[in-house]
Short mmCIF file of C-alpha atoms in Angstrom, two decimals:
data_model
loop_
_atom_site.label_atom_id
_atom_site.label_comp_id
_atom_site.label_asym_id
_atom_site.label_seq_id
_atom_site.Cartn_x
_atom_site.Cartn_y
_atom_site.Cartn_z
CA MET A 1 1.12 12.05 11.08
CA SER A 2 -0.86 13.91 14.21
CA ARG A 3 -4.37 13.56 14.64
CA SER A 4 -5.23 17.33 13.93
CA LEU A 5 -4.29 16.49 10.82
CA ILE A 6 -6.18 13.03 10.77
CA SER A 7 -8.81 15.09 12.34
CA ARG A 8 -9.00 18.18 9.03
CA LEU A 9 -8.11 15.17 6.46
CA LEU A 10 -11.70 13.49 8.42
CA ILE A 11 -12.98 16.80 7.45
CA VAL A 12 -12.36 17.51 4.27
CA MET A 13 -13.69 13.97 3.46
CA ALA A 14 -16.79 14.65 4.54
CA MET A 15 -17.18 17.78 3.02
CA PHE A 16 -16.80 16.09 -0.38
CA THR A 17 -19.03 12.99 0.46
CA THR A 18 -22.26 13.62 0.53
CA MET A 19 -22.48 14.62 -3.23
CA PRO A 20 -25.24 12.80 -5.15
CA LEU A 21 -23.72 10.37 -7.75
CA ILE A 22 -25.64 11.52 -10.91
CA VAL A 23 -23.94 10.87 -13.54
CA HIS A 24 -23.41 7.44 -15.48
CA ALA A 25 -21.43 5.83 -17.46
CA ALA A 26 -23.97 7.15 -20.47
CA ASP A 27 -24.13 10.62 -19.68
CA ALA A 28 -20.20 10.93 -18.03
CA PRO A 29 -18.11 13.07 -19.99
CA ALA A 30 -15.23 12.37 -22.61
CA LEU A 31 -12.02 11.41 -20.54
CA LYS A 32 -8.67 12.56 -20.92
CA THR A 33 -6.98 11.35 -18.04
CA ILE A 34 -7.65 9.01 -15.93
CA ARG A 35 -5.74 10.61 -12.32
CA ILE A 36 -4.06 8.20 -9.79
CA GLY A 37 -2.94 9.32 -6.58
CA VAL A 38 0.28 8.49 -5.20
CA PRO A 39 3.26 9.40 -2.44
CA ALA A 40 5.48 12.23 -4.58
CA VAL A 41 8.30 9.48 -4.85
CA VAL A 42 5.79 6.55 -6.78
CA ALA A 43 4.74 9.95 -9.04
CA ASN A 44 8.43 10.38 -10.24
CA PRO A 45 8.00 9.33 -14.43
CA LYS A 46 10.89 7.49 -14.16
CA SER A 47 9.98 5.20 -10.17
CA TYR A 48 9.81 1.55 -11.00
CA TRP A 49 7.45 0.47 -7.98
CA GLY A 50 6.13 -2.93 -8.11
CA THR A 51 3.89 -4.26 -10.78
CA SER A 52 2.52 -0.51 -11.20
CA GLY A 53 6.24 0.24 -11.76
CA ILE A 54 6.36 -2.48 -14.63
CA ALA A 55 3.80 -1.03 -16.60
CA ARG A 56 5.39 2.39 -16.31
CA TYR A 57 8.20 1.21 -17.91
CA LYS A 58 6.52 -1.16 -20.63
CA GLY A 59 4.60 1.91 -21.76
CA TRP A 60 1.57 -0.58 -21.38
CA PHE A 61 -0.61 1.79 -20.28
CA GLU A 62 0.25 4.06 -23.04
CA GLU A 63 -0.48 1.07 -24.86
CA GLU A 64 -3.89 0.44 -24.16
CA PHE A 65 -5.30 4.10 -23.75
CA ALA A 66 -4.03 4.47 -27.58
CA LYS A 67 -6.82 4.69 -29.50
CA GLU A 68 -8.72 6.77 -27.09
CA GLY A 69 -5.70 9.14 -26.15
CA ILE A 70 -5.94 9.02 -22.13
CA ARG A 71 -3.16 9.45 -20.38
CA VAL A 72 -2.97 7.86 -16.86
CA GLU A 73 -1.39 10.60 -15.19
CA TYR A 74 0.52 9.27 -11.34
CA VAL A 75 -0.41 12.19 -9.53
CA GLY A 76 2.80 12.60 -6.62
CA PHE A 77 1.81 14.54 -3.38
CA LYS A 78 4.90 15.31 -0.99
CA GLY A 79 2.97 15.04 2.73
CA GLY A 80 2.70 11.46 1.23
CA ALA A 81 -0.56 9.23 2.24
CA PRO A 82 -2.48 10.97 4.50
CA MET A 83 -2.17 13.96 1.59
CA VAL A 84 -2.94 11.49 -0.86
CA GLY A 85 -6.36 10.49 1.05
CA GLN A 86 -6.76 14.40 1.26
CA ALA A 87 -6.78 14.61 -2.29
CA LEU A 88 -9.09 11.03 -2.80
CA ALA A 89 -11.74 13.81 -0.97
CA ASN A 90 -12.08 16.58 -2.52
CA GLY A 91 -11.60 15.47 -5.95
CA GLN A 92 -8.29 15.62 -7.24
CA VAL A 93 -7.63 12.18 -8.28
CA ASP A 94 -9.80 9.63 -9.28
CA LEU A 95 -8.05 7.00 -7.87
CA ALA A 96 -5.17 6.53 -4.65
CA GLY A 97 -2.48 4.23 -4.15
CA GLN A 98 -3.81 3.93 0.01
CA GLY A 99 -2.14 1.21 2.67
CA ASP A 100 -4.50 -0.25 4.59
CA PHE A 101 -4.96 1.64 7.66
CA LEU A 102 -6.17 5.10 5.51
CA SER A 103 -7.91 3.37 3.24
CA ILE A 104 -10.35 2.18 5.83
CA ILE A 105 -10.12 5.45 7.41
CA GLY A 106 -11.41 7.35 4.83
CA LYS A 107 -14.16 4.99 3.62
CA SER A 108 -15.34 5.21 7.71
CA SER A 109 -15.40 8.65 7.45
CA GLY A 110 -17.63 8.45 4.70
CA LEU A 111 -15.71 8.58 1.36
CA LYS A 112 -17.39 6.69 -1.55
CA THR A 113 -14.75 4.73 -2.51
CA LYS A 114 -14.02 0.72 -3.61
CA LEU A 115 -10.86 -0.83 -2.79
CA VAL A 116 -10.34 -2.46 -6.40
CA LEU A 117 -6.80 -4.09 -7.02
CA PRO A 118 -4.20 -5.24 -4.38
CA PHE A 119 -1.24 -3.10 -4.76
CA GLY A 120 1.05 -4.14 -2.59
CA LYS A 121 0.79 -7.38 -0.41
CA LEU A 122 2.74 -9.17 2.51
CA SER A 123 4.51 -6.09 3.10
CA ASN A 124 7.68 -6.50 5.52
CA ALA A 125 8.05 -4.35 7.83
CA TYR A 126 11.93 -4.68 9.67
CA LEU A 127 13.28 -2.95 12.89
CA ALA A 128 16.79 -0.99 12.10
CA VAL A 129 19.06 -0.16 14.80
CA SER A 130 21.61 2.52 14.94
CA LYS A 131 24.79 0.27 15.85
CA LYS A 132 25.81 2.29 18.99
CA SER A 133 22.35 1.51 20.71
CA GLY A 134 22.98 -2.00 22.13
CA ILE A 135 19.72 -3.00 20.91
CA ARG A 136 19.90 -6.65 19.67
CA SER A 137 16.04 -7.28 20.39
CA VAL A 138 12.49 -5.96 19.93
CA GLU A 139 12.56 -5.98 24.17
CA ASP A 140 15.63 -3.88 23.85
CA LEU A 141 13.45 -0.90 22.84
CA ARG A 142 12.03 -0.23 26.45
CA GLY A 143 12.78 3.43 26.67
CA LYS A 144 14.53 3.99 23.56
CA ARG A 145 13.88 6.72 21.12
CA VAL A 146 12.40 4.96 18.08
CA ALA A 147 10.96 6.31 15.18
CA TYR A 148 8.09 5.66 12.53
CA TYR A 149 5.57 6.95 10.60
CA LYS A 150 2.56 7.64 12.43
CA GLY A 151 -0.55 7.05 10.56
CA ASN A 152 1.46 4.86 8.06
CA GLN A 153 0.90 1.78 7.56
CA ILE A 154 4.15 0.79 9.49
CA HIS A 155 2.37 2.23 12.49
CA LEU A 156 0.06 -0.61 12.83
CA GLN A 157 2.87 -2.39 12.13
CA ALA A 158 4.80 -1.22 14.98
CA LEU A 159 2.06 -1.89 17.27
CA ARG A 160 1.56 -5.28 16.44
CA ILE A 161 5.74 -5.95 16.72
CA LEU A 162 5.44 -4.19 20.27
CA ALA A 163 2.67 -6.43 21.25
CA LEU A 164 3.87 -10.16 20.29
CA HIS A 165 6.48 -9.49 22.89
CA GLY A 166 4.58 -8.01 25.63
CA MET A 167 4.91 -4.23 24.79
CA THR A 168 2.75 -1.45 23.56
CA GLU A 169 3.95 2.26 22.57
CA LYS A 170 4.04 3.81 26.15
CA ASP A 171 7.28 1.27 26.49
CA ILE A 172 9.40 2.83 24.23
CA LYS A 173 9.61 6.74 23.32
CA SER A 174 8.19 6.90 20.02
CA ILE A 175 9.40 9.29 17.38
CA PHE A 176 6.83 10.20 14.71
CA LEU A 177 9.06 10.87 10.98
CA ASP A 178 8.67 9.97 7.48
CA PRO A 179 10.80 7.41 5.78
CA PRO A 180 14.13 9.82 4.28
CA THR A 181 13.68 11.75 8.29
CA ALA A 182 14.24 8.72 10.02
CA ALA A 183 16.87 7.95 8.12
CA SER A 184 18.70 10.34 8.99
CA ALA A 185 18.14 10.83 12.32
CA ILE A 186 19.65 7.83 13.03
CA ALA A 187 22.71 8.15 11.11
CA ALA A 188 22.65 11.71 13.26
CA GLY A 189 22.55 9.23 16.35
CA GLU A 190 19.30 11.22 16.96
CA VAL A 191 17.17 8.24 17.15
CA ASP A 192 17.98 4.57 18.74
CA ALA A 193 16.42 2.92 15.73
CA LEU A 194 13.42 2.66 13.29
CA PHE A 195 10.67 0.75 12.32
CA GLY A 196 10.70 0.39 8.71
CA SER A 197 9.73 -1.86 5.37
CA GLN A 198 12.17 -2.26 2.54
CA GLU A 199 14.22 0.97 2.46
CA THR A 200 15.50 -0.18 6.07
CA LEU A 201 17.57 -2.83 4.25
CA THR A 202 19.43 -0.22 2.06
CA LEU A 203 20.33 1.57 5.05
CA ARG A 204 21.50 -2.22 6.67
CA ASP A 205 23.94 -2.37 3.02
CA ARG A 206 25.06 1.31 3.40
CA GLY A 207 26.91 0.00 7.17
CA VAL A 208 24.12 2.72 8.36
CA VAL A 209 21.95 0.49 10.40
CA ASP A 210 21.63 -3.18 11.82
CA VAL A 211 18.44 -4.88 10.80
CA VAL A 212 17.62 -7.03 14.09
CA TYR A 213 13.65 -8.23 13.47
CA SER A 214 11.84 -8.59 10.03
CA THR A 215 7.99 -9.70 10.05
CA ASN A 216 9.50 -12.25 7.54
CA GLY A 217 7.21 -15.18 7.76
CA ARG A 218 4.36 -14.00 9.88
CA ALA A 219 1.59 -12.96 7.52
CA ASP A 220 -0.61 -11.13 10.37
CA LEU A 221 2.85 -8.65 10.64
CA THR A 222 2.63 -7.49 7.51
CA ALA A 223 1.12 -4.41 5.20
CA TYR A 224 -1.32 -4.48 2.07
CA ASN A 225 -1.55 -1.64 -0.16
CA GLY A 226 -4.38 -1.13 -2.49
CA LEU A 227 -6.50 0.71 -5.56
CA VAL A 228 -8.75 2.59 -4.21
CA ALA A 229 -11.09 3.97 -6.91
CA THR A 230 -14.36 7.13 -6.26
CA GLU A 231 -17.91 5.36 -6.67
CA LYS A 232 -17.90 8.10 -9.04
CA PHE A 233 -15.64 7.12 -11.18
CA ILE A 234 -16.41 3.30 -11.20
CA ASP A 235 -20.03 4.38 -12.24
CA HIS A 236 -18.87 6.89 -14.80
CA TYR A 237 -16.22 4.47 -16.72
CA PRO A 238 -16.52 1.22 -15.23
CA ASP A 239 -14.66 -0.16 -18.67
CA ILE A 240 -12.04 1.68 -18.35
CA LEU A 241 -11.50 0.58 -15.12
CA THR A 242 -11.30 -2.85 -16.03
CA ARG A 243 -9.27 -2.17 -19.12
CA LEU A 244 -6.91 -0.32 -16.79
CA VAL A 245 -6.69 -2.98 -14.22
CA LYS A 246 -6.14 -5.30 -17.07
CA VAL A 247 -2.51 -3.71 -16.82
CA PHE A 248 -1.87 -3.73 -13.71
CA VAL A 249 -2.36 -8.09 -14.02
CA LYS A 250 -0.59 -7.97 -17.13
CA ALA A 251 2.40 -6.45 -14.98
CA ALA A 252 1.77 -8.85 -12.37
CA LYS A 253 1.74 -11.89 -14.89
CA TRP A 254 4.53 -10.83 -16.80
CA ALA A 255 6.72 -10.06 -13.16
CA ASP A 256 5.73 -13.86 -11.76
CA ASP A 257 7.33 -15.37 -14.72
CA PRO A 258 10.63 -16.83 -13.38
CA ALA A 259 11.82 -15.74 -16.66
CA ASN A 260 11.04 -12.19 -16.89
CA ARG A 261 12.70 -12.85 -12.71
CA ASP A 262 16.05 -11.10 -13.37
CA GLU A 263 14.76 -8.08 -15.68
CA ALA A 264 11.68 -7.77 -13.07
CA LEU A 265 14.55 -7.10 -10.14
CA LYS A 266 16.65 -4.45 -12.93
CA ILE A 267 13.70 -2.43 -13.04
CA TRP A 268 12.99 -1.86 -9.66
CA ALA A 269 16.35 -0.92 -9.44
CA SER A 270 17.15 1.25 -11.96
CA GLY A 271 14.52 4.41 -10.85
CA PRO A 272 15.89 7.44 -9.04
CA THR A 273 14.69 6.00 -5.56
CA PRO A 274 15.28 2.44 -6.04
CA SER A 275 13.90 -1.20 -4.89
CA LEU A 276 17.65 -2.83 -4.35
CA ASN A 277 16.41 -5.39 -1.49
CA VAL A 278 12.98 -7.05 -3.48
CA LYS A 279 14.68 -10.57 -3.59
CA GLU A 280 15.08 -10.39 -0.62
CA ASP A 281 12.38 -9.27 1.31
CA TYR A 282 10.38 -11.54 -1.36
CA ALA A 283 12.50 -15.04 -0.37
CA ASP A 284 10.02 -15.83 2.94
CA ARG A 285 6.73 -16.55 0.13
CA PRO A 286 6.71 -17.69 -3.23
CA TRP A 287 6.67 -14.32 -5.63
CA SER A 288 3.29 -15.44 -6.53
CA ASP A 289 1.87 -14.29 -3.22
CA ARG A 290 3.36 -10.86 -2.83
CA LEU A 291 2.24 -10.35 -6.76
CA SER A 292 -0.92 -11.89 -7.07
CA PRO A 293 -3.57 -9.52 -8.09
CA LEU A 294 -6.67 -11.06 -6.59
CA LEU A 295 -8.45 -9.84 -3.91
CA ASP A 296 -8.41 -12.91 -1.84
CA PRO A 297 -9.83 -14.35 1.50
CA LEU A 298 -6.50 -14.03 3.18
CA LEU A 299 -6.39 -10.37 2.05
CA VAL A 300 -10.14 -9.55 3.31
CA GLU A 301 -8.85 -11.24 6.37
CA HIS A 302 -6.47 -8.84 6.97
CA TYR A 303 -7.96 -5.85 6.53
CA LYS A 304 -10.97 -6.95 9.00
CA GLN A 305 -8.45 -7.33 11.54
CA THR A 306 -6.88 -4.17 10.73
CA GLN A 307 -10.28 -2.36 10.47
CA GLU A 308 -10.18 -4.04 14.68
CA GLN A 309 -6.99 -2.27 15.11
CA ILE A 310 -7.60 1.13 14.35
CA ALA A 311 -11.12 0.56 16.20
CA GLY A 312 -9.15 -0.83 18.84
CA LEU A 313 -7.37 2.46 19.02
CA GLY A 314 -9.60 4.65 19.07
CA MET A 315 -9.17 6.00 15.29
CA LEU A 316 -11.71 5.19 13.43
CA ARG A 317 -13.87 7.60 13.10
CA GLY A 318 -16.69 6.79 11.77
CA PRO A 319 -19.13 2.98 11.71
CA LYS A 320 -17.01 0.56 10.84
CA VAL A 321 -16.60 -0.54 7.46
CA ASN A 322 -18.96 -3.06 6.01
CA LEU A 323 -15.49 -4.78 4.52
CA ASP A 324 -17.40 -7.44 2.12
CA GLN A 325 -19.11 -4.87 0.42
CA TRP A 326 -16.54 -1.88 0.11
CA ILE A 327 -13.47 -4.72 -1.18
CA ASP A 328 -14.69 -5.80 -5.17
CA PRO A 329 -12.82 -7.95 -7.25
CA THR A 330 -15.32 -6.64 -10.20
CA PHE A 331 -12.38 -5.48 -12.21
CA VAL A 332 -9.91 -8.29 -11.70
CA ASN A 333 -12.76 -10.92 -12.58
CA ALA A 334 -13.05 -8.82 -15.47
CA ALA A 335 -9.33 -8.25 -16.21
CA LEU A 336 -7.90 -12.63 -15.04
CA LYS A 337 -11.12 -13.58 -18.17
CA ASP A 338 -9.78 -10.66 -20.55
CA LEU A 339 -6.68 -12.47 -20.29
CA LYS A 340 -7.43 -15.78 -19.92
CA LEU A 341 -5.88 -16.14 -16.50
CA GLU A 342 -8.54 -17.28 -14.01
CA GLY A 343 -6.83 -20.28 -12.20
CA HIS A 344 -3.33 -18.84 -12.97
CA TRP A 345 -3.14 -17.14 -9.05
CA THR A 346 -4.34 -19.69 -6.15
CA PRO A 347 -6.56 -17.84 -3.52
CA LEU A 348 -4.69 -17.61 -0.08
CA PRO A 349 -6.88 -18.79 2.49
CA ALA A 350 -7.42 -16.73 5.93
CA GLU A 351 -6.33 -19.64 7.56
CA GLY A 352 -2.90 -18.37 6.78
CA ARG A 353 -3.17 -15.70 8.70
CA SER A 354 -1.46 -16.32 12.46
CA ALA A 355 -3.40 -14.31 15.03
CA ALA A 356 -1.46 -11.76 16.71
CA PRO A 357 -2.54 -9.74 19.20
CA ILE A 358 -4.46 -6.55 18.52
CA PRO A 359 -2.75 -3.81 20.32
CA LYS A 360 -5.11 -1.79 22.68
#
């Protein structure tokens, strides 16, 4: 994502974040649709990504809100994460699935949100290389054409990986492409390598690339996604939000059960953009670590380190966010209590995040 696009996103955010929130829960209009902004690929009705996909596949949203006739709608945006953030800013959606990078930038710019639930934790990054490139390690990227999605969480992961190996973006020829375009480019020989997420394993399985590096086992090099809610929605519909979060927690508990593991893998692999390599991607740590809905100390520390990295890159367009206030466990805690799952997941300590260098 270019700096100009980030700037336009922040301008739109600023336009819509100065309005006072004057309506409270008792006076809120009747809710008919809960609008959740996501990238277009996730919005596909048959896309079953993560615990959200489990809940959709099982029909648990419809079941939860059947009495009121409230519909949970995934609103997709072809521009991916940046456009989701813009939609959140201008009121097109009430909540959004956002990566750590843009959710922090949005909050810093003045967008009135809270992080209420982790959507994806400890997401690995992979370095995929063309079979003809001769690249066998991260160090071999010097002077090579390397694709990744600028402004996305993978961008920060790429910088962390480079820094760990004594390199910066200046040591490579950065080419900013979204994942589908990057996949086509490396297949056509237009780039030598790409940093990507789980989808790179599918490219490997198709014989298109070799994967020569992964962040498996390095919590400090992983990424997080979260469910971000506007303060307006929180103020208007706190009970509805608690019930929505409860559905996600229910799905996490179901997928976390070893008895359901094979079925979960089948569900994730059944959509139009299937997650075929979840089992391999999750192999470096217990599934409960990845599926836990807890906003635990490890998650908080990750967001704090991420904010420091963004600030160091000069991409934080406002004051630093008070993350201890922005990250709100109220709704997860209420859902855990209602489902009698208090104590089911163990909070991961901040010390579990080893210290990778913060790129400047």
